[in-house]
XYZ file of C-alpha atoms in Angstrom:
700
model
C 43.085 -17.486 -50.980
C 44.913 -14.298 -49.642
C 48.608 -15.696 -47.364
C 48.962 -12.731 -45.099
C 48.800 -12.749 -41.474
C 45.128 -14.059 -40.185
C 45.672 -15.035 -36.911
C 48.360 -14.446 -33.587
C 48.982 -16.241 -30.328
C 49.190 -15.757 -27.391
C 52.227 -14.273 -27.330
C 50.917 -11.509 -30.318
C 53.821 -12.562 -32.565
C 51.824 -13.028 -35.736
C 52.801 -16.086 -38.036
C 52.167 -16.275 -42.086
C 49.144 -18.015 -43.372
C 49.200 -21.802 -45.086
C 49.117 -23.001 -47.964
C 45.729 -23.566 -47.797
C 44.774 -20.111 -46.344
C 44.147 -21.131 -42.172
C 46.458 -20.386 -39.821
C 48.085 -22.489 -37.258
C 47.972 -21.615 -33.371
C 51.306 -21.667 -31.315
C 50.019 -25.414 -30.114
C 51.670 -25.957 -33.471
C 54.305 -23.383 -33.412
C 55.806 -24.825 -29.917
C 56.186 -28.586 -29.786
C 56.553 -28.288 -26.332
C 53.252 -26.949 -25.724
C 51.648 -29.311 -28.143
C 51.987 -33.077 -27.416
C 50.416 -36.278 -28.833
C 47.528 -37.240 -27.169
C 45.828 -40.064 -27.429
C 42.683 -39.555 -28.586
C 39.732 -42.201 -28.874
C 36.693 -41.365 -30.718
C 33.770 -43.273 -32.874
C 36.484 -46.206 -32.027
C 39.244 -44.957 -33.745
C 42.689 -44.654 -31.905
C 45.919 -42.646 -33.123
C 47.410 -39.344 -32.076
C 46.613 -35.809 -33.371
C 46.603 -32.477 -32.592
C 43.269 -30.694 -32.132
C 42.050 -28.865 -34.052
C 39.039 -26.313 -34.270
C 38.198 -24.404 -37.681
C 36.762 -21.463 -38.351
C 34.699 -20.065 -41.624
C 34.194 -16.544 -42.757
C 36.554 -14.315 -45.196
C 36.928 -11.552 -42.824
C 35.117 -9.193 -45.031
C 32.691 -7.445 -42.455
C 35.682 -8.188 -39.418
C 34.595 -10.918 -38.052
C 36.536 -13.677 -38.839
C 40.065 -13.020 -37.978
C 39.167 -10.990 -34.254
C 37.327 -14.210 -33.559
C 40.475 -16.262 -34.729
C 42.384 -14.258 -32.541
C 40.528 -14.265 -29.643
C 40.050 -18.136 -29.456
C 43.411 -18.528 -29.891
C 43.919 -16.634 -27.091
C 41.679 -18.566 -24.572
C 42.774 -21.939 -25.897
C 46.274 -22.152 -26.352
C 46.459 -25.718 -27.184
C 44.404 -25.994 -30.122
C 45.379 -25.716 -33.605
C 43.111 -22.940 -35.037
C 42.334 -23.113 -38.647
C 40.502 -20.795 -40.562
C 38.942 -20.965 -44.126
C 37.476 -18.181 -45.978
C 34.443 -20.361 -47.497
C 32.326 -23.589 -48.976
C 34.141 -23.796 -51.134
C 37.656 -24.521 -49.305
C 36.430 -27.139 -46.802
C 37.370 -29.628 -49.492
C 40.933 -28.570 -49.334
C 40.704 -28.452 -45.443
C 40.201 -31.481 -45.102
C 43.006 -33.096 -47.729
C 45.460 -31.155 -45.525
C 44.930 -32.925 -42.107
C 46.837 -35.679 -41.456
C 45.238 -38.934 -40.379
C 44.421 -38.803 -36.778
C 43.727 -34.855 -36.617
C 40.659 -34.372 -34.959
C 38.582 -31.041 -35.319
C 36.497 -30.757 -31.866
C 34.424 -27.382 -33.247
C 33.647 -25.333 -35.681
C 32.392 -21.411 -35.982
C 30.774 -19.848 -38.805
C 30.477 -16.475 -39.367
C 27.644 -14.243 -41.108
C 30.609 -13.134 -44.117
C 29.204 -16.919 -45.242
C 26.131 -16.178 -47.348
C 24.201 -19.477 -46.775
C 25.391 -20.871 -43.158
C 22.576 -23.861 -43.603
C 24.124 -24.957 -46.902
C 27.712 -24.497 -45.839
C 26.892 -26.492 -42.471
C 25.332 -29.104 -44.503
C 28.285 -29.641 -46.814
C 30.423 -29.970 -43.920
C 28.515 -32.925 -42.300
C 29.591 -34.612 -45.852
C 32.916 -34.187 -44.833
C 33.592 -37.661 -42.154
C 36.175 -35.451 -39.953
C 33.008 -32.713 -39.665
C 29.911 -35.049 -39.810
C 29.540 -34.909 -35.909
C 30.603 -31.290 -35.542
C 28.560 -28.625 -33.793
C 29.011 -24.891 -34.447
C 29.173 -21.483 -33.028
C 27.650 -18.353 -35.351
C 28.993 -15.457 -34.762
C 27.307 -12.911 -36.553
C 26.667 -8.737 -37.183
C 23.087 -9.106 -38.298
C 19.912 -8.339 -36.861
C 17.854 -11.170 -38.231
C 18.978 -14.612 -40.380
C 17.094 -17.139 -42.591
C 19.493 -19.850 -43.223
C 19.694 -21.451 -39.981
C 16.851 -23.497 -39.761
C 18.564 -26.983 -41.119
C 21.457 -26.514 -39.096
C 19.128 -26.212 -35.724
C 16.634 -29.292 -37.028
C 19.594 -31.523 -37.429
C 21.319 -30.297 -34.080
C 24.512 -29.303 -35.526
C 23.530 -25.775 -34.178
C 25.334 -25.349 -30.862
C 24.995 -21.320 -30.543
C 24.531 -17.841 -31.520
C 26.742 -14.603 -30.800
C 26.284 -11.426 -31.470
C 28.916 -9.478 -32.453
C 30.085 -7.012 -31.183
C 30.894 -10.224 -28.994
C 32.835 -10.889 -25.155
C 35.816 -12.594 -25.238
C 34.704 -14.459 -21.537
C 31.075 -15.364 -23.334
C 33.071 -16.506 -26.584
C 35.364 -18.599 -24.404
C 32.518 -20.165 -22.468
C 30.331 -21.072 -25.472
C 33.455 -23.041 -27.213
C 34.757 -24.593 -24.402
C 31.318 -25.924 -23.163
C 30.394 -26.886 -27.367
C 33.696 -29.218 -27.290
C 33.170 -30.332 -24.155
C 29.634 -32.041 -25.365
C 31.792 -33.139 -28.281
C 33.997 -35.227 -26.556
C 31.162 -36.270 -23.679
C 29.360 -37.710 -26.933
C 32.190 -39.499 -28.270
C 32.583 -41.442 -24.525
C 35.745 -38.932 -22.892
C 35.600 -38.808 -19.210
C 35.972 -34.973 -17.455
C 39.556 -36.610 -16.448
C 40.545 -37.064 -20.013
C 38.477 -33.772 -21.809
C 41.009 -31.751 -19.223
C 43.906 -33.462 -20.314
C 43.219 -33.190 -24.235
C 41.717 -29.483 -24.081
C 42.965 -27.939 -20.286
C 40.369 -26.359 -17.976
C 38.456 -23.755 -18.937
C 39.950 -19.471 -19.020
C 39.769 -18.361 -15.913
C 38.141 -15.337 -17.652
C 35.289 -17.726 -19.587
C 31.327 -17.434 -18.541
C 31.068 -21.149 -17.347
C 28.628 -22.914 -14.970
C 24.621 -23.624 -14.332
C 21.993 -21.165 -15.388
C 20.652 -21.726 -11.387
C 22.421 -23.262 -8.767
C 20.307 -26.113 -7.562
C 19.213 -27.408 -10.783
C 20.983 -30.035 -10.709
C 21.342 -30.936 -7.011
C 19.390 -33.239 -5.163
C 16.230 -31.233 -4.234
C 15.888 -32.370 -0.621
C 19.515 -30.827 -0.154
C 18.164 -27.578 -1.911
C 15.101 -27.694 0.072
C 17.522 -27.609 3.073
C 19.560 -24.716 2.182
C 16.467 -22.726 1.435
C 15.340 -23.517 5.193
C 18.730 -22.917 6.384
C 19.125 -19.527 4.657
C 15.013 -18.396 5.627
C 16.698 -19.207 9.438
C 19.969 -17.629 8.780
C 17.641 -13.804 8.728
C 14.771 -14.884 10.234
C 15.211 -17.663 13.292
C 14.512 -21.153 13.475
C 11.199 -21.698 12.278
C 8.857 -23.594 13.934
C 7.772 -26.920 12.291
C 4.197 -27.832 12.131
C 2.780 -31.418 12.072
C -0.001 -31.332 9.753
C -2.579 -34.244 9.768
C -3.441 -36.172 6.940
C -6.652 -34.664 4.922
C -5.835 -30.754 5.987
C -5.845 -28.230 3.297
C -3.514 -25.526 2.901
C -4.801 -23.957 0.094
C -8.319 -24.325 -1.486
C -8.969 -22.997 -4.953
C -10.746 -19.664 -5.369
C -9.581 -18.299 -2.283
C -6.609 -15.800 -1.381
C -2.923 -17.024 -0.622
C -1.203 -15.624 2.662
C 1.503 -17.680 2.809
C 4.001 -20.652 1.135
C 4.709 -23.639 2.683
C 7.911 -25.124 2.476
C 7.050 -29.363 2.585
C 9.703 -30.739 4.544
C 8.008 -34.188 5.329
C 4.854 -35.900 3.277
C 2.843 -35.536 0.398
C 0.595 -32.928 -0.840
C -2.095 -33.641 -3.692
C -3.392 -30.252 -5.816
C -7.001 -30.832 -6.816
C -9.117 -29.081 -9.172
C -12.894 -28.371 -9.149
C -14.379 -29.041 -12.782
C -18.138 -29.211 -13.721
C -17.877 -33.199 -12.849
C -16.592 -33.212 -10.086
C -12.821 -32.829 -8.142
C -9.327 -34.246 -10.248
C -6.621 -35.014 -9.133
C -4.105 -32.446 -10.814
C -0.620 -33.688 -8.708
C 0.568 -35.738 -6.451
C 3.953 -36.867 -6.695
C 4.787 -33.746 -9.087
C 3.235 -31.173 -6.003
C 7.088 -30.876 -5.330
C 7.881 -28.894 -1.900
C 6.730 -25.404 -2.830
C 2.865 -24.797 -1.732
C 1.603 -21.517 -2.806
C 4.773 -19.922 -3.941
C 2.675 -19.116 -8.003
C -0.524 -18.085 -6.754
C 1.855 -15.971 -3.727
C 3.714 -14.194 -6.257
C 0.856 -13.085 -8.968
C -1.001 -11.531 -6.196
C -3.914 -13.820 -7.041
C -6.308 -16.335 -5.705
C -4.628 -20.227 -5.436
C -5.003 -21.870 -8.085
C -5.544 -25.952 -7.408
C -6.623 -26.986 -3.427
C -3.408 -28.046 -1.784
C -4.166 -30.678 1.191
C -2.233 -33.597 2.382
C -2.366 -36.972 1.115
C -0.037 -38.298 4.538
C 1.152 -37.047 7.246
C 2.616 -33.706 6.561
C 5.895 -31.485 8.537
C 5.548 -27.983 6.577
C 7.230 -24.614 7.470
C 5.045 -22.098 6.988
C 6.172 -18.546 5.545
C 4.298 -15.413 4.834
C 5.184 -13.212 2.373
C 6.768 -10.492 3.878
C 8.947 -12.930 5.492
C 9.980 -14.059 2.309
C 10.357 -10.265 1.439
C 13.055 -9.670 4.716
C 14.550 -12.893 3.617
C 15.384 -12.222 0.211
C 16.263 -8.591 1.195
C 18.447 -9.388 3.978
C 20.253 -12.193 1.885
C 19.837 -12.003 -2.115
C 21.490 -15.424 -2.760
C 18.571 -17.321 -1.174
C 16.068 -15.890 -4.246
C 18.497 -18.016 -6.717
C 18.147 -21.348 -4.178
C 14.364 -20.527 -4.145
C 13.963 -19.715 -7.933
C 15.643 -22.687 -8.565
C 13.340 -24.981 -6.381
C 10.521 -23.467 -7.953
C 11.679 -24.339 -11.359
C 12.203 -27.595 -10.398
C 8.747 -27.725 -9.073
C 6.802 -26.535 -11.570
C 8.646 -28.087 -14.081
C 7.574 -31.301 -12.546
C 4.132 -29.993 -12.587
C 4.238 -28.910 -16.774
C 6.313 -32.119 -17.588
C 2.939 -34.151 -15.877
C 0.110 -31.694 -17.284
C 2.241 -32.368 -20.419
C 1.900 -36.139 -20.285
C -1.773 -35.614 -19.035
C -2.228 -33.559 -21.848
C -0.549 -36.592 -24.118
C -2.627 -39.219 -22.102
C -6.088 -37.449 -22.695
C -5.016 -37.089 -26.495
C -3.840 -41.035 -26.473
C -7.356 -41.563 -24.760
C -10.086 -39.437 -27.058
C -7.502 -41.028 -30.314
C -8.294 -44.967 -28.391
C -12.338 -43.226 -27.496
C -12.837 -42.784 -31.186
C -12.232 -46.056 -32.468
C -14.264 -47.418 -29.982
C -16.478 -45.175 -31.243
C -15.755 -46.615 -34.536
C -15.320 -50.162 -34.104
C -18.931 -49.753 -31.764
C -20.816 -48.232 -34.450
C -19.849 -51.114 -36.446
C -20.492 -53.682 -34.047
C -24.027 -52.037 -33.691
C -24.534 -52.017 -37.435
C -23.613 -55.516 -36.992
C -25.790 -56.296 -34.504
C -29.147 -54.502 -36.063
C -28.322 -56.718 -39.065
C -27.860 -59.855 -37.206
C -30.693 -58.930 -35.093
C -33.052 -58.135 -38.577
C -31.553 -61.791 -40.195
C -32.255 -63.421 -36.785
C -36.222 -62.090 -37.498
C -35.957 -63.405 -41.103
C -35.086 -66.408 -39.775
C -37.214 -67.306 -37.141
C -40.173 -66.192 -39.224
C -39.259 -68.765 -41.954
C -38.434 -71.036 -38.649
C -42.115 -70.427 -37.900
C -43.322 -71.102 -41.703
C -41.588 -74.369 -41.433
C -43.618 -75.492 -38.294
C -46.675 -74.251 -39.261
C -46.440 -76.662 -42.678
C -47.243 -79.246 -40.859
C -50.088 -78.162 -39.734
C -50.762 -76.185 -42.787
C -49.974 -79.819 -44.819
C -52.961 -81.538 -42.374
C -55.613 -78.200 -42.619
C -55.397 -78.275 -46.391
C -55.282 -82.663 -46.815
C -58.935 -82.922 -45.584
C -60.791 -80.226 -47.986
C -58.756 -81.436 -50.345
C -59.570 -84.516 -50.154
C -63.183 -83.699 -49.938
C -62.905 -81.920 -53.161
C -61.946 -84.847 -55.209
C -64.180 -87.144 -53.144
C -66.777 -84.445 -54.816
C -65.903 -83.874 -57.878
C -66.143 -88.056 -58.052
C -69.667 -88.347 -57.258
C -70.398 -84.678 -59.009
C -69.507 -86.279 -62.055
C -72.001 -89.719 -61.348
C -74.700 -87.478 -60.008
C -74.674 -85.185 -62.981
C -74.976 -88.788 -65.448
C -77.159 -89.960 -63.723
C -79.766 -86.959 -63.634
C -79.056 -85.575 -67.108
C -80.219 -89.489 -68.242
C -83.477 -89.385 -66.114
C -86.537 -87.773 -67.794
C -87.810 -85.645 -65.061
C -84.742 -83.046 -64.266
C -87.211 -80.823 -62.543
C -86.967 -82.557 -59.357
C -83.119 -83.014 -59.923
C -82.579 -79.341 -59.892
C -85.574 -78.645 -56.696
C -83.398 -81.568 -54.597
C -79.758 -79.985 -55.972
C -80.893 -76.678 -54.184
C -82.266 -77.307 -51.298
C -79.260 -79.591 -50.456
C -77.167 -76.011 -51.380
C -78.705 -73.894 -49.174
C -80.820 -75.977 -46.149
C -79.665 -75.922 -42.982
C -79.033 -79.539 -41.204
C -81.757 -80.869 -39.689
C -81.474 -83.287 -36.186
C -81.708 -86.534 -35.934
C -84.988 -85.982 -34.155
C -86.914 -84.324 -37.362
C -85.520 -87.101 -39.859
C -87.674 -89.133 -37.616
C -90.663 -87.899 -37.786
C -89.986 -87.394 -41.482
C -89.502 -91.546 -41.999
C -92.764 -92.067 -40.049
C -95.103 -89.709 -41.780
C -93.272 -90.991 -45.798
C -93.378 -94.996 -44.510
C -96.861 -95.169 -46.107
C -96.776 -93.287 -48.926
C -93.697 -95.670 -50.115
C -94.032 -98.265 -48.687
C -90.618 -99.255 -48.049
C -88.701 -98.417 -44.688
C -85.266 -97.698 -46.753
C -87.058 -95.641 -50.047
C -88.242 -93.966 -47.120
C -84.771 -93.220 -45.587
C -83.205 -92.553 -49.170
C -85.630 -89.460 -49.318
C -85.033 -88.257 -46.209
C -81.716 -87.881 -46.912
C -81.920 -86.103 -50.489
C -83.704 -83.711 -48.051
C -87.625 -83.974 -49.192
C -89.879 -82.030 -47.389
C -92.934 -84.017 -46.659
C -95.022 -86.914 -47.910
C -97.235 -85.201 -50.404
C -93.667 -84.539 -52.055
C -92.963 -88.230 -52.207
C -95.868 -88.564 -53.646
C -95.747 -86.716 -56.764
C -92.058 -88.321 -56.888
C -94.098 -91.837 -57.139
C -96.491 -90.835 -60.183
C -93.320 -89.536 -62.743
C -91.327 -92.693 -63.763
C -87.821 -92.774 -62.192
C -88.660 -89.668 -60.528
C -87.100 -90.874 -57.179
C -84.002 -91.598 -58.327
C -83.866 -88.150 -59.868
C -84.295 -86.276 -56.810
C -82.190 -88.222 -55.166
C -79.632 -88.084 -57.892
C -79.764 -83.814 -57.343
C -79.717 -83.943 -54.077
C -76.055 -85.964 -53.749
C -75.197 -83.392 -56.793
C -76.063 -80.891 -54.680
C -74.526 -81.919 -51.145
C -71.071 -82.892 -53.427
C -71.555 -78.438 -54.506
C -71.668 -77.923 -51.308
C -68.940 -79.786 -49.956
C -66.816 -78.384 -52.932
C -67.506 -75.369 -51.998
C -66.929 -75.313 -48.402
C -63.772 -77.016 -49.218
C -62.969 -74.136 -51.289
C -63.008 -71.426 -49.278
C -61.973 -73.488 -46.655
C -58.716 -73.743 -48.439
C -58.721 -70.022 -49.462
C -58.985 -68.751 -45.979
C -55.564 -70.885 -44.863
C -53.908 -69.370 -47.878
C -54.850 -65.649 -46.809
C -53.711 -66.403 -43.137
C -50.419 -67.855 -45.109
C -49.841 -64.038 -46.857
C -49.385 -62.562 -43.617
C -46.074 -64.497 -43.007
C -44.981 -64.228 -46.185
C -44.572 -60.712 -46.524
C -41.389 -58.437 -46.490
C -41.013 -56.783 -42.972
C -39.931 -53.166 -45.875
C -43.526 -53.332 -46.236
C -45.313 -49.660 -45.332
C -48.140 -49.326 -42.403
C -50.927 -50.399 -42.650
C -54.719 -50.153 -40.503
C -54.412 -53.473 -39.231
C -57.570 -55.413 -37.265
C -56.318 -57.531 -34.536
C -59.190 -59.599 -34.021
C -58.519 -60.817 -38.153
C -54.715 -61.409 -37.558
C -55.433 -63.766 -34.254
C -58.224 -65.450 -35.494
C -55.687 -66.423 -39.306
C -52.828 -67.392 -36.886
C -55.716 -69.989 -34.807
C -56.497 -71.188 -37.883
C -52.998 -71.739 -38.539
C -52.010 -73.476 -35.622
C -55.221 -75.159 -35.441
C -52.858 -78.478 -35.039
C -50.657 -77.272 -32.076
C -53.630 -77.090 -29.754
C -55.949 -80.416 -30.833
C -56.792 -80.773 -26.807
C -57.070 -77.428 -25.556
C -60.058 -75.309 -25.726
C -59.629 -71.657 -27.282
C -61.455 -69.095 -25.632
C -61.743 -65.890 -27.965
C -63.434 -63.113 -26.014
C -63.396 -60.041 -28.732
C -64.769 -56.494 -28.187
C -64.974 -53.612 -31.003
C -61.793 -52.130 -31.408
C -60.267 -49.537 -33.119
C -57.685 -50.194 -36.477
C -54.020 -50.034 -35.488
C -51.104 -48.770 -37.879
C -48.719 -51.755 -37.819
C -46.571 -54.893 -39.377
C -49.304 -57.449 -40.745
C -46.207 -60.074 -41.038
C -45.160 -59.188 -37.328
C -47.905 -59.171 -35.786
C -48.548 -62.480 -36.591
C -45.032 -63.518 -35.742
C -46.376 -62.175 -32.247
C -49.490 -63.879 -31.928
C -47.798 -66.948 -33.220
C -45.135 -67.194 -30.802
C -47.376 -66.519 -27.252
C -49.938 -69.005 -28.414
C -47.918 -71.195 -29.627
C -45.762 -71.197 -26.123
C -49.039 -71.671 -24.434
C -50.005 -74.491 -25.618
C -46.368 -76.498 -25.296
C -46.180 -75.316 -21.611
C -49.640 -77.574 -21.429
C -48.444 -80.475 -23.262
C -44.923 -80.259 -21.715
C -46.559 -80.131 -18.014
C -48.516 -83.215 -19.400
C -45.712 -85.054 -20.647
C -43.820 -84.738 -17.798
C -46.437 -85.653 -15.643
C -46.524 -89.247 -17.520
C -42.993 -89.388 -17.726
C -42.301 -89.133 -14.127
C -45.326 -91.534 -12.992
C -43.784 -94.375 -16.134
C -40.569 -93.639 -14.534
C -42.070 -94.315 -10.264
C -44.532 -96.993 -11.701
C -47.351 -95.121 -10.471
C -50.609 -92.742 -11.288
C -49.626 -89.407 -13.275
C -49.958 -86.869 -10.426
C -52.657 -83.636 -11.675
C -51.562 -80.818 -13.908
C -51.613 -77.555 -11.523
C -54.865 -76.590 -12.868
C -56.159 -79.594 -11.143
C -58.899 -81.304 -13.105
C -59.943 -77.992 -15.245
C -59.474 -78.527 -19.060
C -56.600 -77.170 -20.871
C -57.553 -73.650 -21.462
C -56.133 -70.515 -23.554
C -58.011 -67.298 -23.308
C -57.644 -64.621 -25.985
C -59.080 -60.925 -24.885
C -59.312 -58.313 -26.948
C -60.268 -54.793 -25.966
C -60.107 -51.023 -26.728
C -57.800 -48.784 -23.979
C -57.439 -44.326 -24.595
C -54.386 -45.702 -26.193
C -55.125 -48.124 -28.308
C -55.894 -51.802 -28.244
C -54.919 -54.314 -25.249
C -54.268 -58.464 -26.154
C -54.053 -60.490 -23.247
C -52.772 -64.216 -23.953
C -53.696 -66.520 -20.749
C -53.510 -69.894 -20.292
C -53.901 -72.379 -17.754
C -50.667 -74.439 -17.791
C -47.734 -74.810 -14.853
C -46.776 -71.293 -15.068
C -42.873 -69.827 -15.219
C -40.989 -70.057 -12.388
C -40.397 -66.407 -10.745
C -37.067 -67.060 -11.325
C -36.576 -67.028 -14.601
C -39.219 -64.286 -15.440
C -37.137 -61.618 -16.676
C -34.849 -63.957 -18.355
C -37.605 -65.186 -20.885
C -37.394 -62.004 -22.965
C -33.421 -62.368 -23.559
C -31.909 -63.845 -26.865
C -31.261 -67.575 -26.648
C -32.776 -68.170 -23.635
C -34.919 -71.334 -24.079
C -36.808 -73.000 -21.383
C -36.844 -75.674 -23.771
C -33.980 -77.698 -23.439
C -33.928 -80.915 -24.202
C -37.326 -80.901 -25.942
C -37.561 -82.511 -29.345
C -38.755 -79.777 -31.209
C -37.761 -76.434 -32.212
C -35.725 -73.764 -29.778
C -33.507 -71.062 -30.391
C -34.784 -68.905 -27.705
C -35.252 -65.892 -30.086
C -39.188 -66.252 -29.955
C -39.644 -63.711 -26.737
C -36.755 -61.526 -27.816
C -38.708 -61.033 -30.631
C -41.907 -60.765 -29.683
C -40.844 -57.707 -27.102
C -38.711 -56.595 -29.865
C -41.514 -56.412 -32.384
C -43.714 -54.475 -29.948
C -41.607 -52.263 -29.019
C -41.095 -51.228 -32.838
C -45.219 -50.615 -33.199
C -44.543 -48.145 -29.846
C -46.479 -50.870 -27.648
C -45.782 -52.694 -24.446
C -45.187 -56.582 -23.419
C -46.295 -57.470 -19.347
C -45.670 -60.756 -18.174
C -47.674 -61.896 -15.235
C -47.227 -65.516 -14.266
C -47.930 -67.645 -11.074
C -48.380 -71.741 -10.903
C -51.617 -72.721 -12.909
C -51.833 -69.480 -14.815
C -49.413 -67.230 -16.946
C -50.894 -64.057 -18.724
C -49.162 -61.819 -21.434
C -50.850 -58.418 -21.837
C -49.954 -56.220 -24.992
C -50.661 -52.714 -25.637
C -50.547 -51.328 -28.843
C -51.024 -47.790 -29.597
C -53.301 -46.846 -32.375
C -50.559 -44.250 -34.172
C -46.962 -45.801 -33.326
C -44.229 -43.838 -34.678
C -42.496 -44.766 -37.924
C -39.946 -47.009 -38.178
C -36.907 -46.642 -40.045
C -36.590 -48.216 -43.391
């Protein structure tokens, strides 16, 4: 590193370079000027000189002139210069404990400024230093890192002016010391006031002052030129400017608030209220465009109205008012811009929240669909359990008859095969299998006819029961040894076989009806005769409707495409609910009579027998089914609620009831494209279902 003269002081006398290759300014040379100062930074307390570091080898004739100019502008500072990144370690070692570097300046003579500053940050004494870049290049690609890290203070283009260089350097050092906690008085003690030639001050006067003060200053400037302006007292709700309409004047709001609105396809939207600012209409007026917002007084307001011509006169007469007007406009527009950015951020956050809620709702809907399917499945199996008692009862009688008939068959077949005359046995068996029942009067007439032939009333009764047709047949049997016994055995055999066949048919009917409930939901839509489904349900629920007359009135109807199992569920719910309503009314009346010790009152239907009437009729669209009972009716206050999930009128009853029956009925009918209408009043409740012949296919 060259030890030649690399800098000069304020007196212009050259100073030799130090061994480490940097030049110290006159503050180092004159002990009377440079006094040790008590400095506090980062909790450290020490007395030390104040340094400013310049990095550049002067190969492009930048570093040396910059050092001279800074030394001239800040005579109380130590101006140090090194050639490049390789000299930073030696520079750090040369500093005494307590020495402090306030600012760094790097020139474009350094090949990679980012790398140099990044290395400087790793040196403790330079960690928090901000850097000014002086360059003679048109473009740079090596300032990105220091910009992002905040280490870059400013960039100056060569050739520079001393006032601008001094102003930038002074502002950089003030920011550094303010960040360390120094007051303005302490900063002036350390580095003195800025040189009188330094470029200082805010960009525009008024940006750092109270807005009310700036407003009154603008008004005072206007009135100096135009004279006193009248104050307009505007009531709440008055439009100062209207969206899409020409703007002929600016309103200076002295008191009150003005809201700014924008029309949108969804209606009027409030854009600004607290952020509208004291200037209304300036932007549209300056751009010679129609109003962007509708400005409306939100409270009673005091305003001053200034036309375009008046503003032009004021600014031409007193250009300083233009700066005040600009500062006020910038403050207002900045506030609006920040409000717009806040709204944009809020909208983005709301959009994210809505998307998250949408996903949550989709997941919830999926869960609800799964839950509904599970509830329907449980309800169907609950019905199977509820119907099992009736099925067991209905199967018990035919099965018992089968067992008894089988025992008799064994005895009678044995007797028939042992008899000498089997022809009469076969005749009696065939007649017993096919002959229709005879009334009591017919049987009495036959006994009178047979009694003279057989001479025994008991024998005559046996022959009549065996199915003998008349006296000729009895005479023929009497002539055959054992013929009467064989004929009677054949008749009993035919009767037993008839009982077995009838009982078997009954069991088959019951099991076929039960199959509808066990079919899975995923089965395809099939042509269904609703009458057959209702008949199956009536057989299965016969034990639930004992004591209630069932009146079925069917007409020829078209087939509907449906899930048979689901429709079975609908008919079961409606029929069982009707029966239970009648039974519950009777039970309540009996319980009330027992509690009062009186006679039970008549039910709502009066003395009429309990009745459930089912009708099936064709319609232009499909089929209409009504299930009507003469029970107590449904309270008008809960008619609309019985379709809601988990609502039940069976609370306190000792019977199954989740409150899902009618909700499931409505869902199944809706799935088939049908409708359900409930009409109820005391003594009658009618459920009217309409099903189309061709419903939409359900999604599997």
